XYZ file of C-alpha atoms in Angstrom:
615
model
C 6.986 -23.426 -13.652
C 8.267 -19.836 -13.403
C 10.749 -18.624 -10.801
C 8.121 -17.329 -8.380
C 6.353 -20.659 -8.481
C 9.606 -22.484 -7.728
C 10.223 -20.213 -4.738
C 6.731 -20.874 -3.394
C 7.338 -24.607 -3.648
C 10.342 -24.280 -1.351
C 8.763 -22.325 1.510
C 6.308 -23.464 4.118
C 2.664 -22.388 3.896
C 3.093 -20.222 6.987
C 6.140 -18.433 5.526
C 4.314 -17.872 2.244
C 1.434 -16.288 4.111
C 3.648 -14.058 6.273
C 5.797 -12.888 3.374
C 2.887 -11.880 1.215
C 0.993 -10.008 3.922
C -1.456 -7.667 2.213
C 0.257 -7.694 -1.183
C -1.002 -9.440 -4.341
C -4.650 -8.836 -3.714
C -4.494 -8.859 0.111
C -6.140 -11.852 1.716
C -7.013 -13.356 -1.686
C -3.332 -13.496 -2.579
C -2.492 -14.962 0.810
C -5.073 -17.697 0.394
C -3.807 -18.520 -3.080
C -0.210 -18.589 -1.863
C -1.141 -20.927 0.966
C -2.723 -23.318 -1.496
C 0.219 -23.088 -3.867
C 2.689 -23.757 -1.086
C 0.661 -26.652 0.251
C 0.115 -28.366 -3.073
C 3.370 -27.553 -4.792
C 1.511 -27.044 -8.061
C -0.689 -24.471 -9.668
C -4.218 -25.867 -9.247
C -6.480 -26.616 -12.162
C -5.835 -26.527 -15.862
C -2.652 -25.253 -17.389
C -4.094 -23.751 -20.564
C -3.745 -20.051 -21.206
C -7.516 -19.592 -21.383
C -8.035 -21.066 -17.958
C -5.194 -19.021 -16.491
C -6.905 -15.889 -17.765
C -10.203 -17.050 -16.255
C -8.477 -17.832 -12.966
C -7.012 -14.321 -12.789
C -10.422 -12.801 -13.487
C -12.091 -14.899 -10.783
C -9.385 -14.024 -8.236
C -9.941 -10.328 -8.938
C -13.714 -10.692 -8.649
C -13.451 -12.517 -5.328
C -11.194 -9.730 -4.050
C -13.801 -7.164 -5.162
C -16.399 -8.842 -2.926
C -14.611 -6.991 -0.103
C -14.572 -3.608 -1.880
C -15.670 -0.477 -0.001
C -18.159 0.499 -2.715
C -21.443 -1.431 -2.753
C -21.719 -1.152 -6.543
C -18.328 -2.859 -7.004
C -19.293 -5.698 -4.649
C -22.638 -6.130 -6.414
C -21.088 -6.206 -9.888
C -18.439 -8.719 -8.786
C -21.070 -11.036 -7.317
C -23.216 -10.762 -10.455
C -20.253 -11.583 -12.716
C -19.324 -14.589 -10.573
C -22.908 -15.813 -10.823
C -22.706 -15.422 -14.595
C -19.493 -17.468 -14.726
C -21.048 -20.051 -12.420
C -23.789 -20.637 -14.995
C -21.152 -21.609 -17.568
C -20.400 -25.300 -17.089
C -16.840 -25.090 -18.398
C -15.923 -22.534 -15.682
C -17.180 -24.669 -12.793
C -13.872 -26.371 -12.022
C -11.847 -23.147 -11.969
C -14.489 -21.449 -9.826
C -14.522 -24.334 -7.344
C -10.740 -24.109 -6.942
C -10.783 -20.332 -6.508
C -13.570 -20.498 -3.941
C -11.711 -23.218 -2.084
C -8.662 -20.952 -1.862
C -10.701 -18.186 -0.274
C -12.537 -20.469 2.146
C -9.314 -22.137 3.317
C -7.778 -18.857 4.440
C -8.531 -17.687 8.021
C -7.910 -14.155 6.719
C -10.990 -14.169 4.466
C -13.496 -11.622 5.871
C -16.671 -13.172 7.232
C -19.023 -11.358 4.833
C -16.916 -12.395 1.854
C -16.896 -15.959 3.164
C -20.717 -15.952 3.226
C -20.883 -14.726 -0.369
C -18.317 -17.277 -1.555
C -20.140 -20.125 0.195
C -23.354 -19.120 -1.592
C -21.567 -19.108 -4.932
C -19.777 -22.404 -4.236
C -23.007 -24.269 -3.493
C -23.667 -26.867 -6.188
C -20.238 -26.612 -7.812
C -18.061 -29.737 -8.237
C -17.134 -31.376 -4.937
C -13.624 -32.228 -6.092
C -10.945 -30.215 -4.325
C -7.191 -29.766 -4.505
C -5.688 -31.829 -1.689
C -2.549 -30.609 0.133
C 0.597 -32.122 -1.329
C 2.904 -31.231 1.572
C 2.486 -31.811 5.290
C 2.194 -28.566 7.286
C 4.881 -27.485 9.705
C 4.336 -27.766 13.425
C 4.322 -23.974 13.624
C 1.454 -23.739 11.130
C -0.576 -26.346 13.020
C -0.020 -24.530 16.316
C -1.036 -21.219 14.750
C -4.212 -22.674 13.248
C -5.198 -24.425 16.498
C -4.630 -21.169 18.374
C -6.898 -19.403 15.873
C -9.746 -21.706 16.920
C -9.875 -19.523 20.053
C -9.620 -16.201 18.185
C -12.080 -13.424 19.084
C -13.167 -13.111 15.418
C -15.736 -15.630 14.229
C -14.443 -15.534 10.649
C -10.895 -16.398 11.776
C -12.145 -19.362 13.821
C -14.221 -20.568 10.865
C -11.332 -20.200 8.419
C -8.937 -22.051 10.725
C -11.483 -24.881 11.054
C -11.808 -25.183 7.286
C -8.064 -25.252 6.779
C -7.400 -27.804 9.519
C -10.065 -30.099 8.085
C -8.523 -29.660 4.626
C -5.070 -30.572 5.947
C -6.477 -33.905 7.133
C -6.665 -34.930 3.460
C -2.880 -35.324 3.577
C -2.095 -38.591 5.440
C 1.168 -37.149 6.764
C -0.760 -34.366 8.524
C -3.165 -36.625 10.389
C -0.906 -37.910 13.188
C 0.705 -34.574 14.156
C -2.602 -32.701 13.990
C -4.464 -35.318 16.028
C -1.738 -35.342 18.713
C -1.791 -31.544 19.021
C -5.583 -31.357 19.231
C -5.660 -34.085 21.884
C -3.029 -32.271 23.927
C -4.955 -29.024 23.619
C -8.155 -30.670 24.913
C -6.221 -31.893 27.977
C -5.205 -28.344 28.934
C -6.899 -27.370 32.252
C -7.074 -23.705 31.205
C -9.037 -24.462 28.011
C -12.166 -22.309 27.851
C -15.560 -23.861 27.177
C -15.965 -21.757 24.025
C -12.594 -22.885 22.669
C -13.467 -26.500 23.455
C -16.661 -26.194 21.401
C -14.579 -25.168 18.367
C -11.778 -27.704 18.892
C -13.897 -30.815 19.491
C -15.517 -31.034 16.002
C -12.086 -30.780 14.360
C -10.698 -33.273 16.879
C -13.467 -35.780 16.074
C -12.689 -35.539 12.354
C -8.956 -35.828 13.026
C -9.507 -38.894 15.199
C -11.623 -40.504 12.485
C -8.888 -39.850 9.926
C -6.290 -41.250 12.355
C -8.321 -44.416 12.911
C -8.713 -44.916 9.168
C -5.003 -44.399 8.495
C -2.481 -47.221 8.092
C -1.427 -48.626 11.454
C 2.282 -49.065 10.528
C 2.538 -45.296 10.012
C 1.190 -44.399 13.450
C 3.612 -43.148 16.081
C 4.142 -45.716 18.842
C 4.113 -43.863 22.176
C 5.719 -45.714 25.043
C 2.958 -46.298 27.591
C 3.781 -48.105 30.839
C 1.512 -50.781 32.258
C 1.078 -48.676 35.388
C -0.219 -45.787 33.271
C -2.797 -48.070 31.638
C -3.941 -49.222 35.088
C -4.168 -45.599 36.270
C -6.435 -44.709 33.367
C -8.603 -47.774 34.033
C -8.963 -46.717 37.681
C -9.855 -43.164 36.660
C -12.544 -44.574 34.401
C -13.840 -46.822 37.206
C -13.822 -44.121 39.887
C -17.288 -43.748 41.442
C -19.285 -40.671 40.504
C -19.146 -37.902 43.085
C -15.702 -38.776 44.436
C -13.264 -35.862 44.593
C -13.634 -32.581 42.774
C -16.456 -33.013 40.166
C -14.784 -30.936 37.444
C -11.420 -32.641 37.903
C -12.982 -36.129 38.052
C -14.948 -35.494 34.863
C -11.838 -34.290 33.037
C -9.807 -37.278 34.291
C -12.491 -39.723 33.109
C -12.712 -37.994 29.744
C -8.933 -38.178 29.263
C -8.797 -41.801 30.474
C -11.569 -42.909 28.116
C -9.906 -41.201 25.158
C -6.450 -42.637 25.901
C -7.737 -46.167 26.465
C -9.714 -46.058 23.214
C -6.595 -44.964 21.350
C -4.523 -47.731 22.902
C -7.160 -50.296 21.929
C -6.697 -49.088 18.337
C -3.018 -50.090 18.517
C -1.931 -53.690 18.011
C 0.899 -53.091 20.500
C -1.396 -52.214 23.395
C -4.867 -53.631 22.659
C -4.176 -56.891 24.519
C -2.800 -55.119 27.615
C -5.773 -52.749 27.794
C -8.274 -55.585 27.347
C -6.630 -57.569 30.177
C -6.625 -54.544 32.499
C -10.303 -53.803 31.787
C -11.333 -57.445 32.337
C -9.417 -57.551 35.609
C -11.039 -54.355 36.897
C -14.519 -55.560 35.937
C -13.883 -58.881 37.722
C -12.848 -57.122 40.964
C -16.271 -55.445 41.103
C -17.145 -52.496 43.371
C -18.189 -50.397 40.345
C -21.203 -48.145 40.016
C -23.542 -48.420 37.013
C -21.759 -45.704 35.047
C -18.352 -47.340 35.519
C -19.727 -50.764 34.542
C -21.188 -49.246 31.388
C -17.939 -47.485 30.439
C -15.722 -50.529 31.066
C -18.129 -52.891 29.292
C -18.378 -50.553 26.310
C -14.599 -50.621 25.912
C -14.513 -54.410 26.230
C -17.227 -54.710 23.571
C -14.787 -53.100 21.158
C -12.693 -56.275 21.475
C -15.479 -58.669 20.397
C -15.481 -59.746 16.711
C -18.418 -58.191 14.895
C -19.687 -56.982 11.530
C -22.439 -54.845 10.062
C -24.773 -55.427 7.142
C -25.733 -52.159 5.462
C -28.895 -51.861 3.382
C -28.819 -49.224 0.599
C -31.622 -48.122 -1.704
C -31.810 -45.188 -4.089
C -28.154 -44.364 -3.305
C -29.049 -43.840 0.334
C -27.901 -45.810 3.346
C -31.230 -46.692 4.965
C -30.457 -49.350 7.557
C -27.567 -50.967 9.421
C -27.738 -54.317 11.194
C -25.028 -54.746 13.837
C -24.062 -58.386 14.403
C -21.739 -60.175 16.805
C -19.897 -62.991 15.077
C -21.272 -66.342 16.223
C -24.372 -64.821 17.853
C -27.753 -65.182 16.023
C -29.906 -62.046 15.977
C -33.580 -61.881 15.050
C -35.145 -58.482 14.390
C -38.807 -57.500 14.176
C -40.982 -59.952 12.270
C -38.066 -61.683 10.539
C -38.685 -65.385 9.899
C -35.039 -66.298 10.426
C -32.254 -64.930 12.582
C -29.244 -63.247 10.983
C -26.238 -65.338 11.935
C -22.634 -65.090 10.676
C -19.921 -67.242 12.226
C -16.908 -65.869 10.312
C -15.792 -62.578 8.792
C -12.564 -61.058 7.509
C -11.788 -58.183 5.152
C -12.852 -60.213 2.104
C -15.488 -62.776 3.063
C -18.276 -63.354 5.588
C -19.901 -66.752 6.103
C -23.665 -66.624 6.612
C -25.226 -69.434 8.645
C -28.746 -68.071 8.228
C -30.435 -64.847 7.194
C -33.730 -63.270 6.230
C -32.510 -62.194 2.782
C -28.997 -63.603 2.367
C -28.620 -67.295 1.666
C -26.238 -69.515 3.689
C -22.682 -69.467 2.408
C -19.910 -67.002 1.683
C -20.669 -63.365 0.837
C -18.267 -60.642 -0.223
C -17.169 -57.995 2.299
C -16.354 -54.369 1.471
C -18.125 -54.178 -1.890
C -21.739 -53.649 -2.964
C -23.826 -56.569 -4.176
C -27.457 -56.661 -5.350
C -30.323 -57.559 -3.069
C -30.704 -61.282 -3.822
C -34.518 -61.351 -3.775
C -35.625 -58.044 -5.281
C -34.038 -55.457 -7.555
C -33.662 -51.813 -6.583
C -31.533 -52.285 -3.467
C -28.096 -53.507 -2.436
C -26.139 -54.796 0.562
C -22.712 -53.823 1.854
C -21.012 -55.944 4.535
C -18.283 -54.462 6.753
C -15.757 -56.379 8.861
C -15.490 -55.022 12.439
C -13.289 -57.686 14.015
C -10.902 -55.304 15.803
C -11.390 -52.299 18.102
C -9.799 -50.047 15.506
C -12.243 -51.211 12.815
C -15.236 -50.609 15.096
C -14.144 -47.115 16.090
C -13.200 -46.231 12.509
C -16.609 -47.397 11.300
C -18.358 -45.300 13.943
C -16.539 -42.283 12.514
C -17.027 -43.318 8.905
C -20.770 -43.870 9.269
C -21.204 -40.236 10.347
C -19.714 -38.909 7.131
C -21.695 -37.788 4.107
C -23.395 -40.871 2.635
C -22.546 -39.631 -0.877
C -18.856 -39.757 -0.038
C -19.240 -43.234 1.448
C -21.157 -44.417 -1.606
C -18.358 -43.149 -3.850
C -15.810 -45.175 -1.838
C -17.960 -48.313 -1.958
C -18.478 -47.793 -5.687
C -14.739 -47.450 -6.355
C -14.002 -50.732 -4.571
C -16.891 -52.560 -6.231
C -16.200 -51.383 -9.770
C -12.465 -51.796 -9.312
C -13.012 -55.515 -8.787
C -15.390 -55.762 -11.740
C -12.895 -54.011 -14.008
C -10.003 -56.158 -12.803
C -12.001 -59.292 -13.665
C -12.212 -58.169 -17.330
C -15.504 -60.035 -17.712
C -18.885 -59.072 -19.135
C -21.229 -57.680 -16.516
C -24.134 -59.868 -15.493
C -27.663 -58.510 -15.609
C -27.629 -58.228 -11.802
C -24.426 -56.187 -11.938
C -25.795 -53.940 -14.675
C -28.865 -53.148 -12.581
C -26.637 -52.645 -9.533
C -24.991 -49.687 -11.302
C -28.228 -47.743 -10.824
C -27.552 -47.811 -7.062
C -23.938 -46.635 -7.255
C -22.213 -43.266 -7.453
C -22.768 -41.686 -10.918
C -19.299 -40.184 -11.290
C -17.545 -43.405 -10.348
C -19.855 -45.386 -12.641
C -19.039 -42.929 -15.438
C -15.312 -43.358 -14.950
C -15.699 -47.139 -14.864
C -17.939 -47.236 -17.948
C -15.425 -45.456 -20.161
C -12.702 -47.964 -19.264
C -15.055 -50.944 -19.455
C -16.153 -50.132 -23.030
C -12.538 -50.339 -24.192
C -11.650 -53.421 -22.165
C -14.614 -55.797 -22.635
C -16.485 -56.634 -25.860
C -20.191 -55.860 -26.113
C -22.659 -58.742 -26.121
C -26.451 -59.142 -26.513
C -28.458 -59.806 -23.352
C -30.497 -63.037 -23.659
C -34.221 -62.348 -23.579
C -34.909 -65.199 -21.137
C -32.425 -63.698 -18.661
C -34.225 -60.350 -18.866
C -37.635 -61.956 -18.269
C -36.342 -63.947 -15.301
C -34.639 -60.995 -13.672
C -37.433 -58.482 -14.203
C -39.975 -61.010 -13.003
C -38.733 -60.632 -9.435
C -40.649 -58.262 -7.147
C -39.247 -54.745 -6.856
C -38.075 -53.436 -3.512
C -40.782 -51.232 -1.906
C -40.222 -47.624 -2.929
C -38.197 -48.571 -6.032
C -39.296 -46.943 -9.275
C -37.557 -47.365 -12.609
C -38.892 -47.145 -16.138
C -35.682 -48.324 -17.757
C -37.149 -51.780 -18.387
C -39.810 -50.263 -20.679
C -37.341 -49.673 -23.506
C -36.230 -52.578 -25.695
C -33.158 -50.615 -26.809
C -31.878 -50.471 -23.253
C -32.083 -54.214 -22.697
C -30.606 -55.264 -26.038
C -26.915 -55.300 -25.098
C -24.665 -54.969 -22.052
C -22.887 -51.868 -23.333
C -26.276 -50.454 -24.294
C -27.558 -50.778 -20.715
C -24.444 -49.075 -19.458
C -24.859 -46.274 -22.013
C -28.441 -45.789 -20.878
C -27.187 -45.395 -17.309
C -24.740 -42.735 -18.514
C -27.487 -40.976 -20.443
C -29.601 -40.818 -17.288
C -27.073 -39.429 -14.835
C -23.553 -39.967 -16.164
C -20.921 -37.267 -15.773
C -18.074 -35.887 -17.833
C -15.773 -38.474 -16.197
C -17.017 -40.952 -18.827
C -16.272 -38.813 -21.848
C -12.612 -39.352 -22.799
C -12.957 -43.132 -23.037
C -16.557 -43.058 -24.289
C -15.415 -41.003 -27.281
C -12.503 -43.392 -27.858
C -14.912 -46.328 -27.729
C -17.122 -44.623 -30.328
C -14.107 -44.121 -32.587
C -13.157 -47.790 -32.186
C -16.747 -48.964 -32.824
C -16.932 -50.882 -29.526
C -20.753 -51.068 -29.487
C -23.208 -53.427 -31.161
C -25.124 -51.651 -33.966
C -28.806 -50.699 -33.562
C -31.449 -53.178 -34.719
C -35.077 -52.960 -35.723
C -36.081 -53.967 -32.179
C -33.470 -51.770 -30.482
C -33.145 -48.789 -32.833
C -31.545 -46.151 -30.558
C -27.875 -45.237 -30.872
C -27.331 -45.359 -27.115
C -23.605 -44.456 -27.096
C -24.351 -41.218 -28.954
C -27.387 -40.570 -26.815
C -25.185 -40.913 -23.704
C -22.486 -38.600 -25.061
C -24.978 -35.893 -26.071
C -26.881 -36.137 -22.784
C -23.667 -35.655 -20.801
C -22.631 -32.726 -23.010
C -25.959 -31.049 -22.249
C -26.022 -31.847 -18.523
C -22.361 -31.834 -17.444
C -20.214 -30.179 -20.139
C -16.466 -30.641 -19.910
C -13.776 -28.177 -21.039
C -13.873 -28.403 -24.815
C -17.441 -29.760 -24.951
C -18.623 -26.901 -27.173
C -15.848 -27.464 -29.687
C -16.744 -31.166 -29.800
C -20.426 -30.388 -30.346
C -19.488 -28.047 -33.192
C -17.593 -30.858 -34.966
C -20.841 -32.859 -35.033
C -23.018 -30.227 -36.732
C -22.461 -31.760 -40.176
C -23.192 -35.292 -38.937
C -26.472 -36.533 -40.463
C -26.636 -39.957 -38.760
C -29.984 -40.715 -37.143
C -30.195 -41.122 -33.362
C -32.974 -43.666 -33.986
C -32.461 -45.917 -37.020
C -35.354 -47.047 -39.195
C -37.631 -44.225 -38.115
C -39.110 -41.746 -40.582
C -37.741 -38.214 -40.004
C -35.697 -39.233 -36.940
C -33.703 -36.926 -34.662
C -30.153 -36.511 -35.952
C -26.851 -36.529 -34.106
C -25.671 -33.309 -35.772
C -28.924 -31.407 -35.292
C -29.202 -32.456 -31.644
C -25.588 -31.435 -31.014
C -26.261 -28.087 -32.691
C -29.310 -27.494 -30.486
C -27.318 -28.258 -27.298
C -24.628 -25.833 -28.453
C -27.158 -23.082 -29.175
C -28.955 -23.497 -25.855
C -25.672 -23.367 -23.953
C -24.957 -20.014 -25.598
C -28.375 -18.572 -24.853
C -29.881 -19.044 -28.304
C -33.248 -20.579 -29.314
C -32.871 -23.595 -31.667
C -36.180 -23.008 -33.574
C -34.897 -19.610 -34.726
C -32.086 -21.458 -36.526
C -34.384 -23.903 -38.313
C -34.162 -26.785 -35.842
C -37.298 -28.877 -35.297
C -38.002 -30.925 -32.159
C -38.483 -34.677 -32.678
C -40.190 -36.342 -29.718
C -39.166 -39.740 -28.375
C -40.010 -41.377 -25.011
C -36.515 -42.746 -24.371
C -34.852 -39.392 -25.083
C -37.385 -37.634 -22.875
C -36.715 -40.137 -20.102
C -33.042 -39.120 -19.954
C -33.825 -35.404 -20.264
C -32.572 -35.004 -23.828
C -34.506 -33.329 -26.642
C -33.899 -34.662 -30.142
C -33.751 -32.339 -33.160
C -33.446 -32.413 -36.930
C -32.703 -29.590 -39.347
C -35.645 -28.242 -41.346
C -33.330 -27.802 -44.354
C -29.673 -27.930 -45.399
C -29.659 -24.137 -45.179
C -30.552 -24.358 -41.483
C -27.524 -26.545 -40.843
C -25.346 -24.021 -42.665
C -26.848 -21.184 -40.621
C -25.793 -22.816 -37.342
C -22.312 -23.426 -38.663
C -21.979 -19.800 -39.774
C -23.195 -18.621 -36.351
C -20.587 -20.750 -34.595
C -17.787 -19.671 -36.937
C -18.625 -16.005 -36.407
C -18.716 -16.482 -32.640
C -15.348 -18.181 -32.652
C -13.879 -15.353 -34.753
C -15.109 -12.770 -32.227
C -13.610 -14.595 -29.245
C -10.266 -15.438 -30.866
C -7.249 -13.414 -29.666
C-alpha cells in the first residue's frame, strides 16, 4: 500500500474525516476516507482496471451534487450505463456504500445513489476496526441533527458499524444510556430506537464471554422488579412510564447474562408470589418469567420463504388446527431435538439449526431452533424480524457446511433440498463439492420412489421432466446452478471441468450439464473476466447435447453470450438458434455457427474490440 494508505490505516475514522474536510472530492472523499480508515484496506479488486473504474465512479457520484443540471444528468446516465455492465456491479456497490455511509452525503444525492444501488450485489465491506468512543458519540448526536440527510447518514453508519463484533457492546451501551436521558426529545427517540433495537439484537447474538459484566447489586434488581410491578396510575405518569421502560429493559438484559439470570428469575418469582399486582404488572412479570422456560420453534419454509413458525414449550404437547396429532418435544439442545409425536415429523431425534427436507412431501423444509435460555429466546425474536433472505443464507451455510464436512455423496432428498436454499451459498458449496466427492449415477428406483410422493401445495417444479437432470448427482447439482446459480460457483466449477469430475453424457441423458451451468451463469451473473473466458471458448466445437443432429455448440453459445453482452445481435454474425426444452427452462439459448467463416467473424470482432480497448 502507498504512504497515504498507510497513514489512513493509523488514524481513527473520525480523524480521517476531520482532516480531509472538503478536500479530495468534498463529501465523497470524506466518505471514502471513512471506509478506508474503518476497514484498513482499499475495498474491492486490486487490479489497475478496477482502480481506474473506481476513480471514474467516485467522480461521477461527486458530480451528482454539481450545480449544473446537465452535469448531474450526465453523471446519473453514465452510472446507469455502468450499472448495466455486470462486471462493474461489485465496484459500483462498494462506491455507493461509501456514499451512503457518510452523514455528509447530501439528501438529494443519497436518493439518487439509493436508486442506482437497488438490485446491485448485497455484499458489503464490513468495518475492520472498532470505532472510537468519540466517533460513536458524534454519530449518536447526529441522530438528533436538524438535517434529515445527516440523521439518515448517521443511522446507516451506526448500523454498518454493528457488523464489527467489537463495536456492538460499546454502541449498545451508549444507545441505552441515551434512551435513559430525561431530556431526550420524542423526535430524537424515534430515530434512536430503531438503531437501538438492531444493536440489542446484535448484542444478544454475540458471544457471551465477550460481553462486559456490569456489577449489579441484588437491591438494584429488586428495585427494577418493583418498578415493573408498580400499579398503573401511581405517581407521575411520565416518570412511571419511563421507570417501567428502563426496568423492563435492564431486567431483560440481566436475564441474557448467565451471571444474573438466576437472581432475576428468583426475584420475579418472589414478587409474583406476593401478589397485589394489577393485570399489566402480572403480564409483564409473567412474560419475563416465560423467557426462563425451555422452549423451541419449528420453522416451515417453502419456496425460500419462511411461511410458518410453531412455538413449543419443551415437555408440553401442542395441537394446532385440524392436526391429527399434537406436536410434542421433550428434549432440545443446540444439536438435537427429540420428538415424542408430531403431525409431520416422526418420533425420534431430529437435527437442530440446519435445514432438512419435509419428510412427507417434497418442495418444503423444516428448521428447528433451540430456545432453552432467555438469551436464545430474545435473540430469536430479533433474528426472526430480519430479512428472510439473510436468514436463509445463514441456515444454508450451516446446512451445507455439515454436508461438505461429511464428504459423502448427497442423497436424493438432499439434492432436492438445494432447491429451497440460498442460491449463492449453494453455488459456493457446489464448486467445492464437485472437487471433493466423486460423481455417481442416481438409481432409477430411488427417483421413482422419491418423485412418487405428493408435492407440497403450491410447489411447482419441472426439473423432474428431464432425464439428463436425474442421471447423476453432480448433474442434478449442475442443473440447480444452471437455473439460479451465481458466480460464486465458477472458480471451482471450472477446475472441476478441467479435472473431468463429471460423468459423461449418455444416450438417455445427453446434455452436458456442467457446461450448461457455466454458460448460464456467465450469461446471468458474469464475473470479472467472464468475457475473456467466453472468448477462449469460441473455437470449441463440442456439442452441448450429444447424439443430436445439428446440436447447439459450446463455442457458438459462448460467442452468442459474448455478443449479446456487448450489445450485438448474434444472427448478424452467422449464429443460428437451436431450440431445446431444458436450455429454455434455465433461460439459456443454444446456438451453432452457420459456417466456419461465421466463427472466424466473431473471433475477428472480439480481437478488434480488444485492440481498441488495450492501453
